[in-house]
PDB file of C-alpha atoms in Angstrom:
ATOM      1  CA  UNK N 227      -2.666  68.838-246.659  1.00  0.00           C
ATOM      2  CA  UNK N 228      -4.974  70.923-248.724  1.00  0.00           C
ATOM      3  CA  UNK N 229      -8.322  69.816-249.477  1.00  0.00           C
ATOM      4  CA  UNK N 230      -9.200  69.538-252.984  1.00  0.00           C
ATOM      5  CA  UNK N 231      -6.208  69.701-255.574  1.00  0.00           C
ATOM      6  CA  UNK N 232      -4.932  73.029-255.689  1.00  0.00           C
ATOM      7  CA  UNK N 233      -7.167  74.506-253.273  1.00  0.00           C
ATOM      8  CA  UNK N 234      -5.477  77.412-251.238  1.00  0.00           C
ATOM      9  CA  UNK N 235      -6.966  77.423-247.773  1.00  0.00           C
ATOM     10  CA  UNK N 236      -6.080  77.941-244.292  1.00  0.00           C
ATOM     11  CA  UNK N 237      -4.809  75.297-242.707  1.00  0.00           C
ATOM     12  CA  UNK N 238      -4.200  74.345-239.065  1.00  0.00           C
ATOM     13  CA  UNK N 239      -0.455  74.299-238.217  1.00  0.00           C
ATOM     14  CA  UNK N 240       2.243  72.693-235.685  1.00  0.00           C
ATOM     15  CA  UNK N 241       0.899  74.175-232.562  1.00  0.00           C
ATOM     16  CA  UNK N 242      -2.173  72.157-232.629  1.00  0.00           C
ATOM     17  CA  UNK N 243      -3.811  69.890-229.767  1.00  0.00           C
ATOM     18  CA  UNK N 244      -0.379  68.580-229.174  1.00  0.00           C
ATOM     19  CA  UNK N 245       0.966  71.685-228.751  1.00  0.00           C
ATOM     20  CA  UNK N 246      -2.051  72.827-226.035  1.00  0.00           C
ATOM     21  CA  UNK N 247      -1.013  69.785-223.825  1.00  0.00           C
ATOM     22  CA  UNK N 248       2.378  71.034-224.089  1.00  0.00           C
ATOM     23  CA  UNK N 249       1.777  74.305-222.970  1.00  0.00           C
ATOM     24  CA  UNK N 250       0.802  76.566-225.609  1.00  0.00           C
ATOM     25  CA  UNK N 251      -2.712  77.743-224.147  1.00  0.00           C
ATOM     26  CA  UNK N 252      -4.186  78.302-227.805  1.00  0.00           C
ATOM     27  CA  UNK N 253      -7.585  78.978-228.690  1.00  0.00           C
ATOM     28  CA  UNK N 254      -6.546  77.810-231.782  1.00  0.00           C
ATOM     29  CA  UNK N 255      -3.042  76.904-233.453  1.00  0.00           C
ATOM     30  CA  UNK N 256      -1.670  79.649-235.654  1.00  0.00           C
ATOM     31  CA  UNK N 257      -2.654  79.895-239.158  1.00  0.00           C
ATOM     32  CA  UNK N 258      -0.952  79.756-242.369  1.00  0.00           C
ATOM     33  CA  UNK N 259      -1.428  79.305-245.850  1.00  0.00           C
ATOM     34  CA  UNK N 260      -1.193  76.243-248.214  1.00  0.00           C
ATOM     35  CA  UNK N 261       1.669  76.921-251.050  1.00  0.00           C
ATOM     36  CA  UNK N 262      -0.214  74.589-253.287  1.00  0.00           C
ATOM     37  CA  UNK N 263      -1.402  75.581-256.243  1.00  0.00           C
ATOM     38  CA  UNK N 264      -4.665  77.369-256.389  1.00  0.00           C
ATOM     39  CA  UNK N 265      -7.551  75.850-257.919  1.00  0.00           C
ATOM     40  CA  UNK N 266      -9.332  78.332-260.613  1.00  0.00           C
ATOM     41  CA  UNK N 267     -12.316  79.332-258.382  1.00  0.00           C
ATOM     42  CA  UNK N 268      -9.948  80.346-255.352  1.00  0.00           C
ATOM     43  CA  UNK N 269      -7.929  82.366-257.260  1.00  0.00           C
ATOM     44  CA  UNK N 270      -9.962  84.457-259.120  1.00  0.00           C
ATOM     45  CA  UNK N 271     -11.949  84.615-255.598  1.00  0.00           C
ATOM     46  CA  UNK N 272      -8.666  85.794-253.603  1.00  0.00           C
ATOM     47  CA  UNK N 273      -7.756  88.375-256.829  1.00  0.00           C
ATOM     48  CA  UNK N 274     -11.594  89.488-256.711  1.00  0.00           C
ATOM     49  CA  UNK N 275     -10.855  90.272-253.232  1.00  0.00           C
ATOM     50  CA  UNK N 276      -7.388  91.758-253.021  1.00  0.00           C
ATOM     51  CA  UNK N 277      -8.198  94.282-255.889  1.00  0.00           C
ATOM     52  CA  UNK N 278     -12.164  95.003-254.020  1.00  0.00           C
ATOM     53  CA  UNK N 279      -9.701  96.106-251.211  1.00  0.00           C
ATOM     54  CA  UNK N 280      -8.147  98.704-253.562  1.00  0.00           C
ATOM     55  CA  UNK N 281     -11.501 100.110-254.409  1.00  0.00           C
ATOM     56  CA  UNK N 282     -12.556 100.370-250.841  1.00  0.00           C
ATOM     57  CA  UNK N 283     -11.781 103.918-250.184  1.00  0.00           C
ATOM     58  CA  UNK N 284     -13.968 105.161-253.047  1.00  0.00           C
ATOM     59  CA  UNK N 285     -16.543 102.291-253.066  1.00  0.00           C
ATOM     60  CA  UNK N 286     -16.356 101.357-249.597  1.00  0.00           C
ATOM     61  CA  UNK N 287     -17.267  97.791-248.175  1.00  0.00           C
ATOM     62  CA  UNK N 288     -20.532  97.396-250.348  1.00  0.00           C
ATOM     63  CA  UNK N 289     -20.949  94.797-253.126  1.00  0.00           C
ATOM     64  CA  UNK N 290     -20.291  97.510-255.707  1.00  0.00           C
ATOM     65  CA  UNK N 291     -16.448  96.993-254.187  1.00  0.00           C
ATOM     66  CA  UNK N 292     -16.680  93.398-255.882  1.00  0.00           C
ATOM     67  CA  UNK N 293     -18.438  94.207-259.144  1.00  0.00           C
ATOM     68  CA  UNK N 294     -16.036  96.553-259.559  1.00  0.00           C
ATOM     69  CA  UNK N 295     -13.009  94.427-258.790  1.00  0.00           C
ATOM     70  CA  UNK N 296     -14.428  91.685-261.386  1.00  0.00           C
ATOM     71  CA  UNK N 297     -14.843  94.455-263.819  1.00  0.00           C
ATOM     72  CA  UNK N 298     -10.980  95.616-263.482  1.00  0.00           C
ATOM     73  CA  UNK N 299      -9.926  92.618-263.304  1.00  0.00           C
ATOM     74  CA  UNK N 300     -11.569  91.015-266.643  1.00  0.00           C
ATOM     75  CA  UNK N 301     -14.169  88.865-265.520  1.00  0.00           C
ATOM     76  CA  UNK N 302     -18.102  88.350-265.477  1.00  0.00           C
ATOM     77  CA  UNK N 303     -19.772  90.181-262.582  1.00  0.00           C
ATOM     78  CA  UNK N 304     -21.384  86.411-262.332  1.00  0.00           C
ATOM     79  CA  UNK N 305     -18.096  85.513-260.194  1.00  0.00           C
ATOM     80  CA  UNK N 306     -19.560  88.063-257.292  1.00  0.00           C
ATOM     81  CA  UNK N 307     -22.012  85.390-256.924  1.00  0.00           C
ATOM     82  CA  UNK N 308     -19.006  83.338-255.322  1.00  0.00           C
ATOM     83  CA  UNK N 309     -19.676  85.823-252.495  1.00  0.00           C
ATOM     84  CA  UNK N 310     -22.844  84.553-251.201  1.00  0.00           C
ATOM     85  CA  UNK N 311     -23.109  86.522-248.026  1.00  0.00           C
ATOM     86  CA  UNK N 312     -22.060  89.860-250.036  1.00  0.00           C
ATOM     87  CA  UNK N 313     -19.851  92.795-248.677  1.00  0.00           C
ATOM     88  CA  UNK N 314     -18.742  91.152-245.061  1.00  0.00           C
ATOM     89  CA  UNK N 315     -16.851  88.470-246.607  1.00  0.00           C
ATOM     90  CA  UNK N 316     -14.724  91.470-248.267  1.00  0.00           C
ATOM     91  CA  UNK N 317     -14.569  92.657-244.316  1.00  0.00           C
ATOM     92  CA  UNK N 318     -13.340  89.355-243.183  1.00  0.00           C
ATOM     93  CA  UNK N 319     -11.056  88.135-245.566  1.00  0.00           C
ATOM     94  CA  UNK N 320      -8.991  91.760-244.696  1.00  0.00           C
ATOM     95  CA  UNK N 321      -9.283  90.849-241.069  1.00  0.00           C
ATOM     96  CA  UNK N 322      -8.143  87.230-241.599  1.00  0.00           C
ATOM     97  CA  UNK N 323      -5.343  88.832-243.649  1.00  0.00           C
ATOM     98  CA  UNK N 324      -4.517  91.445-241.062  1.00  0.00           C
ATOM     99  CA  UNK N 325      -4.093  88.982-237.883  1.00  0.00           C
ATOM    100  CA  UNK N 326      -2.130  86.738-240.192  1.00  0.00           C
ATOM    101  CA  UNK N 327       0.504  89.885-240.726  1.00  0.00           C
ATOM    102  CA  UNK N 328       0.402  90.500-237.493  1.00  0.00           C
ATOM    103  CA  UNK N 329       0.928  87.114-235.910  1.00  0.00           C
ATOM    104  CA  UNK N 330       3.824  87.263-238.626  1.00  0.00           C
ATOM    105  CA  UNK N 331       5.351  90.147-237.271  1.00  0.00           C
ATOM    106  CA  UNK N 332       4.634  89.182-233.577  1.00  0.00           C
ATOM    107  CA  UNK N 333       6.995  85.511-234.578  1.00  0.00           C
ATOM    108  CA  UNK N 334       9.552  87.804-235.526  1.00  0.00           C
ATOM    109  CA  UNK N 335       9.471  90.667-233.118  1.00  0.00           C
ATOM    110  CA  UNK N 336       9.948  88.889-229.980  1.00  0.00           C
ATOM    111  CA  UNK N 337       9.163  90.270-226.359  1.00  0.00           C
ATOM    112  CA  UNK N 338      12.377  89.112-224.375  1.00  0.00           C
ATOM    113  CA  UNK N 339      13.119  91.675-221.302  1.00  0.00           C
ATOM    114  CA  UNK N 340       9.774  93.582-222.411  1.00  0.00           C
ATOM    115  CA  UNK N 341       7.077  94.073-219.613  1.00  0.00           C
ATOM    116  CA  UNK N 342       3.759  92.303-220.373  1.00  0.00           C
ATOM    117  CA  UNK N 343       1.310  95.516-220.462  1.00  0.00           C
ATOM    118  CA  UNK N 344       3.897  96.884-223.149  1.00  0.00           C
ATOM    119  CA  UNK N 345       3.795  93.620-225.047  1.00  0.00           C
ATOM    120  CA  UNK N 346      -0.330  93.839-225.426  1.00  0.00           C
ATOM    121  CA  UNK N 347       0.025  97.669-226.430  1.00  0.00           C
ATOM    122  CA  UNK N 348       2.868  97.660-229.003  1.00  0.00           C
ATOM    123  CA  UNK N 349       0.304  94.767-230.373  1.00  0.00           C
ATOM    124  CA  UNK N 350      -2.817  96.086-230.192  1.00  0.00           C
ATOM    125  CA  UNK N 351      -1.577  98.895-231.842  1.00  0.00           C
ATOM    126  CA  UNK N 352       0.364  97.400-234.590  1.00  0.00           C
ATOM    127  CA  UNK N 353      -2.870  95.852-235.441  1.00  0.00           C
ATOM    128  CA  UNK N 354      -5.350  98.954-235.211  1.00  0.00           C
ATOM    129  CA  UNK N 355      -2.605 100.807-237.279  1.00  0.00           C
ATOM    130  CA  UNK N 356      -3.347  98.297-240.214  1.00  0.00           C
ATOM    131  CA  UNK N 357      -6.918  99.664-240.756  1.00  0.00           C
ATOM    132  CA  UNK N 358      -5.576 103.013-240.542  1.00  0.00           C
ATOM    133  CA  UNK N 359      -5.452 103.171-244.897  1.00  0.00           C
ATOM    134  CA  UNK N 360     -10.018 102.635-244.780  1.00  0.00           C
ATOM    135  CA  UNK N 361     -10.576 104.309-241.367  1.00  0.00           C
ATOM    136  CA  UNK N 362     -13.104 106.438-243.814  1.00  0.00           C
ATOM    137  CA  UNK N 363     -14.971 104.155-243.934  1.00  0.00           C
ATOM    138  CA  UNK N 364     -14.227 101.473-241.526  1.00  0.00           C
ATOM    139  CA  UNK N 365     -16.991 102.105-239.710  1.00  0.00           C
ATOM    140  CA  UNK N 366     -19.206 100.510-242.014  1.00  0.00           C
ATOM    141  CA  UNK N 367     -17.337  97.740-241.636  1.00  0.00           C
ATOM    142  CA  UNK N 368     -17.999  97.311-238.061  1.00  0.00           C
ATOM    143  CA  UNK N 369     -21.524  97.716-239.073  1.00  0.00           C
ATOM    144  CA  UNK N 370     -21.783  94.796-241.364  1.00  0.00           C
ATOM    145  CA  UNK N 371     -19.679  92.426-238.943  1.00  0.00           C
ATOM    146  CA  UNK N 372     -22.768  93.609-236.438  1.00  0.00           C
ATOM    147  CA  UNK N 373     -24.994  92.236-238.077  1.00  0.00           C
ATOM    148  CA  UNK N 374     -26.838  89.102-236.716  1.00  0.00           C
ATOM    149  CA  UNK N 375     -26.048  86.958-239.156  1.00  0.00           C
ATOM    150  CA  UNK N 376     -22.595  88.022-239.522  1.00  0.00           C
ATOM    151  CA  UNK N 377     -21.764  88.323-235.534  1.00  0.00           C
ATOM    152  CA  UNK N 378     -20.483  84.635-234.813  1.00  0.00           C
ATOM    153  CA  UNK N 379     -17.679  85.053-237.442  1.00  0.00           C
ATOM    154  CA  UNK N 380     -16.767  88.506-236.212  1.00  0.00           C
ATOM    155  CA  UNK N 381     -16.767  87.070-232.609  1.00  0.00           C
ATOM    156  CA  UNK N 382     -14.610  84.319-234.287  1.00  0.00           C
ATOM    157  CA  UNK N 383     -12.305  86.553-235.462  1.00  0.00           C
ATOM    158  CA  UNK N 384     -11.782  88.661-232.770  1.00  0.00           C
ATOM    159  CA  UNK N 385     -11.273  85.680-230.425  1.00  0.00           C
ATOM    160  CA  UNK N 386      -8.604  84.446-232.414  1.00  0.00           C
ATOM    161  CA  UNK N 387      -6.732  87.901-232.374  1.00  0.00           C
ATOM    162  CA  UNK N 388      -7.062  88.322-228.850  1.00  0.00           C
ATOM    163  CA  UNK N 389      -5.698  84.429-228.076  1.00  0.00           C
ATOM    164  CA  UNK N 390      -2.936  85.194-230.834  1.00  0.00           C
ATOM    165  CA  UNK N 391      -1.932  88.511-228.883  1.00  0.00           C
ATOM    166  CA  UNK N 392      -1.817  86.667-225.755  1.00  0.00           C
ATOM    167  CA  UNK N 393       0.131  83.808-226.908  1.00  0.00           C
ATOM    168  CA  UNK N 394       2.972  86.225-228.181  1.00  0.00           C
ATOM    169  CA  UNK N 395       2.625  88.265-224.920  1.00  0.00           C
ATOM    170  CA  UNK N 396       3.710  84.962-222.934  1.00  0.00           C
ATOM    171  CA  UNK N 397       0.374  83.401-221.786  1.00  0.00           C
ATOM    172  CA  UNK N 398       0.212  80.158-220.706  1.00  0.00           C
ATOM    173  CA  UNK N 399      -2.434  80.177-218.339  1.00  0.00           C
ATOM    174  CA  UNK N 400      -5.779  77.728-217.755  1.00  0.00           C
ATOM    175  CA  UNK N 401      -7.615  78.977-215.091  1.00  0.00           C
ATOM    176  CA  UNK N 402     -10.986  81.199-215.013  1.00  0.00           C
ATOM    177  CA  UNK N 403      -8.421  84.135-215.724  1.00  0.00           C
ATOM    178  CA  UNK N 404      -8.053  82.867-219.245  1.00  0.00           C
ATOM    179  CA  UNK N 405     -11.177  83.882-219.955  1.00  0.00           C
ATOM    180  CA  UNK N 406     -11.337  86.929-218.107  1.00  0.00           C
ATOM    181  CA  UNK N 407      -8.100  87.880-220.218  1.00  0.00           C
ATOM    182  CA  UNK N 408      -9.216  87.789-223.187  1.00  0.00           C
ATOM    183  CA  UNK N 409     -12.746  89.337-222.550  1.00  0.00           C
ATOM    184  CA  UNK N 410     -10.750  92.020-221.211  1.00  0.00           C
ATOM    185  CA  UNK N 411      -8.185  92.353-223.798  1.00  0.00           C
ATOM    186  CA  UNK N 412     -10.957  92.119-226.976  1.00  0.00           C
ATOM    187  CA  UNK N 413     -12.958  94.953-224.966  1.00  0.00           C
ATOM    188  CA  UNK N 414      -9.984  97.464-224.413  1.00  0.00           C
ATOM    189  CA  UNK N 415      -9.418  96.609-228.364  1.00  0.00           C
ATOM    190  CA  UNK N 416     -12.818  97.098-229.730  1.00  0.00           C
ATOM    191  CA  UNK N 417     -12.802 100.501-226.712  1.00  0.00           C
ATOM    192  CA  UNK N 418      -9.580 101.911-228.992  1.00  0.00           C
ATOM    193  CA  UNK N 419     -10.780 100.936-232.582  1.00  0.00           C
ATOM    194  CA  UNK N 420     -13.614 103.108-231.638  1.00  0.00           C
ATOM    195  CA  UNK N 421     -11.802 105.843-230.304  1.00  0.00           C
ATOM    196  CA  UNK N 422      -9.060 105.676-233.138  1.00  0.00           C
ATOM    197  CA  UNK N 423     -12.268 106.261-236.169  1.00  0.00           C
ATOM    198  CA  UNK N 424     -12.555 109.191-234.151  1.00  0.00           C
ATOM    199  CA  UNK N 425      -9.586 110.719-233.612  1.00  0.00           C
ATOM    200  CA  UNK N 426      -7.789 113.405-235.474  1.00  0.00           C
ATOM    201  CA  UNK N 427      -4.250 113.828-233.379  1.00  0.00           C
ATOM    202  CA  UNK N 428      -0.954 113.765-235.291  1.00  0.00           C
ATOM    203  CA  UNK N 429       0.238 109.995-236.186  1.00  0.00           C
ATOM    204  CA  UNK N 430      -2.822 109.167-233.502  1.00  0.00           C
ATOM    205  CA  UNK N 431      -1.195 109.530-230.521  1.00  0.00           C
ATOM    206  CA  UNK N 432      -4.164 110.241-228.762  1.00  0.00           C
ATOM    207  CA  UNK N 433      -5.194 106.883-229.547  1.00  0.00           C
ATOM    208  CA  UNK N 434      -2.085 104.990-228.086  1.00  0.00           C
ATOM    209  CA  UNK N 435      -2.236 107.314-225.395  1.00  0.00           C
ATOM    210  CA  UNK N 436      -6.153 106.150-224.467  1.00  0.00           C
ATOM    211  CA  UNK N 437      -5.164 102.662-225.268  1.00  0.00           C
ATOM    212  CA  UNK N 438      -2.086 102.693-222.735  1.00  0.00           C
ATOM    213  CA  UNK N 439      -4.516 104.221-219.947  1.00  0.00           C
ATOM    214  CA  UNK N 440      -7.231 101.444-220.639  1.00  0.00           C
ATOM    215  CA  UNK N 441      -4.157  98.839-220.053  1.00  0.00           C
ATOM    216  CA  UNK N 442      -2.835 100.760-217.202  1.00  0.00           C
ATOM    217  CA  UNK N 443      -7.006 100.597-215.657  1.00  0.00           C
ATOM    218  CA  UNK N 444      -7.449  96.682-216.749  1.00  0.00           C
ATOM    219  CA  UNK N 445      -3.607  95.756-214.759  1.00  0.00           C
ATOM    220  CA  UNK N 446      -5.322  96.707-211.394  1.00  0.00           C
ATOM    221  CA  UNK N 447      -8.703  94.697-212.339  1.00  0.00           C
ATOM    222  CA  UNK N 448      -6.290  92.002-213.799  1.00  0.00           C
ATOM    223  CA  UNK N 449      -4.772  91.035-210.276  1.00  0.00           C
ATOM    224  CA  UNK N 450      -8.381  91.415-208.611  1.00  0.00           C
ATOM    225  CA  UNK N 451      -9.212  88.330-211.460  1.00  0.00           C
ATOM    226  CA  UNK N 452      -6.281  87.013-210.495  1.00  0.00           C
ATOM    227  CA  UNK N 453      -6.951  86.313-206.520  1.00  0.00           C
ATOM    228  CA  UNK N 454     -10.602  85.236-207.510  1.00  0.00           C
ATOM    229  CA  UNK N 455      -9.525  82.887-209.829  1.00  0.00           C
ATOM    230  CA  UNK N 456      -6.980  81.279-207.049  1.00  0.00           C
ATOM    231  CA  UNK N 457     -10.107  81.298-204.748  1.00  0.00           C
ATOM    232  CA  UNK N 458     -12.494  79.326-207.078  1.00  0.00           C
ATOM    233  CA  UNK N 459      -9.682  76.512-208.197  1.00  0.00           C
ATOM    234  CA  UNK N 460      -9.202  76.177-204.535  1.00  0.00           C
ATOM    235  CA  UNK N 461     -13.570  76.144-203.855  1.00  0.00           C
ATOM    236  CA  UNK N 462     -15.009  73.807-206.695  1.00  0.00           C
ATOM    237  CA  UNK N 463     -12.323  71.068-206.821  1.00  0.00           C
ATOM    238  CA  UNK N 464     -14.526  69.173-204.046  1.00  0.00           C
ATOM    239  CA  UNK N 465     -17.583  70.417-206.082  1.00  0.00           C
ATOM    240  CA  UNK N 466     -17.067  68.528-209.243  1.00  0.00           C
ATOM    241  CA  UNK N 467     -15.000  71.289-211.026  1.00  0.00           C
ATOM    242  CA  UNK N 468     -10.992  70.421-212.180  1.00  0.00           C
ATOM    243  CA  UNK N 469      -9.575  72.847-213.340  1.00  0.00           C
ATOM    244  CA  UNK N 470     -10.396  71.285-217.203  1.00  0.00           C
ATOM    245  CA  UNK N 471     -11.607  73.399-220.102  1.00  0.00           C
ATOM    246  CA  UNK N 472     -15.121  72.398-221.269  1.00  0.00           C
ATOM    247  CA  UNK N 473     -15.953  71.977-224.858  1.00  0.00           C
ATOM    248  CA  UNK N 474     -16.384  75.481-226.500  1.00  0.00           C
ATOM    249  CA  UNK N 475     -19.282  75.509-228.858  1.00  0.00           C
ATOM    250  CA  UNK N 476     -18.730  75.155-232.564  1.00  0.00           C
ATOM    251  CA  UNK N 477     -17.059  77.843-234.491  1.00  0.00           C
ATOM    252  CA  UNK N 478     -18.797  79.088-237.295  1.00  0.00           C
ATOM    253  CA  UNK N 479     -18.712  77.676-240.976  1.00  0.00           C
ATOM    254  CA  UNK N 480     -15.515  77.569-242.921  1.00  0.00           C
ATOM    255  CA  UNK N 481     -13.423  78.789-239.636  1.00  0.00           C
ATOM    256  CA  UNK N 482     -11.180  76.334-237.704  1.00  0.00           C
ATOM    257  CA  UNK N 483     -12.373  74.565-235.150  1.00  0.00           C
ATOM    258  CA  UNK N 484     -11.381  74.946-231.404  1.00  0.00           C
ATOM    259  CA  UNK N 485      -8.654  73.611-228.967  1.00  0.00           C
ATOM    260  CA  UNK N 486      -8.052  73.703-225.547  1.00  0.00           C
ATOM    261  CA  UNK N 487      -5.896  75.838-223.658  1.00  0.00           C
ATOM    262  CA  UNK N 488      -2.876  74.147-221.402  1.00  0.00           C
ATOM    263  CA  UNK N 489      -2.983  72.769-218.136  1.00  0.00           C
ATOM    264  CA  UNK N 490      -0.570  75.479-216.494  1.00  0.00           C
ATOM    265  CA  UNK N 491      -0.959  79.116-215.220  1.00  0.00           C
ATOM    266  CA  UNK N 492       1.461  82.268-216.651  1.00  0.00           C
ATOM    267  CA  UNK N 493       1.521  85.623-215.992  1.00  0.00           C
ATOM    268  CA  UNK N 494      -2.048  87.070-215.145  1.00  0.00           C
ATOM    269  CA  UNK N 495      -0.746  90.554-214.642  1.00  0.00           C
ATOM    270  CA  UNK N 496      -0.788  93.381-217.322  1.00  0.00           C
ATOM    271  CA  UNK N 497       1.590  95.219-215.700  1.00  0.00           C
TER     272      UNK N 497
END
């Protein structure tokens, strides 16, 4: 339920430890949205931060964005102070927003009958093509996430979008590779965002084009993971090791907290 009377938050859904042990290989269950009502300080928070998104291309991802938004929107520039760590939570509420869409979209789509490495690009790329609107200026977005401070919640969140990508591609897997995939996967991402700020091609196809080559490179690497992590279930066994996740460390404030991936192994090729 929500916490607090009214309070719209995100709350952890279905697919939770329950659904790890039956096979779901989460980082973390998917995430939805309480249809509560809101209490007063969430709202105006979540309108403060919806309309600062509107003003991004001329203000960009500065706090002027949200003095802005409270001006437009009738209230006291005191309610920025509700934003206590300033112009990245305006960055991560639209990435929270943006993996929600796409794991959304991803439910609906389906892959039946479609090859894995196509699953991960059609994906990826749905995603990258939602910060195509600020790619102005999304590279001061990237800057702030950067940040010290700021980097375990941008590790957060891109942890969660690779595990949500690989759930919908068909992963079930709980070796070493589960790792390895999503490492991989959230450095071929963060390879194409790059190349994407830069790239001036019609509709981007450069961009998918570079992005389909980095899957293409990562399939081969993928089954070389694939044979070591057979040889290391088979080596540590008698060593102490089982095949068990081990705790991950805490996630960072006001983010949900961890599960365990599943007990079985899926498909560990890109191809």
């Amino acid at each position: 339920g929500a916490r607090g009377e009214g309070e719209r938050m995100l709350l952890l859904r279905g697919r939770g430890v329950a659904g790890c042990l039956r096979g779901q290989g989460r980082l973390c269950p998917p995430l939805v949205f309480s249809t509560t009502p809101y209490s007063h300080d969430h709202y105006h928070r979540e309108s403060i931060l919806c309309k600062a998104l509107t003003l991004v291309p001329v203000s960009g991802w500065t706090a002027e964005s949200l003095l802005h938004a409270c001006d437009e929107l009738g209230l006291s520039r005191a309610a920025a102070g509700m934003f206590p760590r300033g112009a990245v939570e305006l960055v991560e509420f639209f990435q929270q927003d943006c993996n929600r869409k796409l794991s959304e979209r991803l439910s609906l789509l389906g892959f039946k009958d479609v090859p894995l490495r196509e699953r991960l690009k059609q994906a990826i790329q749905m995603r990258l093509e939602m910060i195509v609107p600020y790619k102005e200026t999304w590279a001061k977005a990237i800057a702030l996430q950067a940040l010290p401070p700021n980097a375990p919640h941008c590790l957060w969140h891109g942890a969660t979008l690779m595990d949500e990508i690989w759930h919908h591609a068909g992963d079930k897997s709980s070796d070493v590779s589960w790792y390895f995939k999503r490492a991989g996967l959230g450095a071929i991402y963060a390879a194409t965002e790059i190349f994407l700020l830069q790239d001036t091609s019609e509709h981007h196809a450069e961009t998918w084009e570079f992005l389909d080559r980095r899957l293409e490179d990562a399939s081969y690497g993928t089954q070389l993971l694939s044979h070591a992590a057979n040889l290391l279930a088979t080596v540590f066994p008698p060593l102490g090791y089982t095949g068990e996740r081990k705790a991950h460390p805490p996630p960072p404030v006001d983010t949900p907290a961890h599960h365990p991936p599943t007990t079985t192994t899926g498909e560990t090729d890109m191809t």
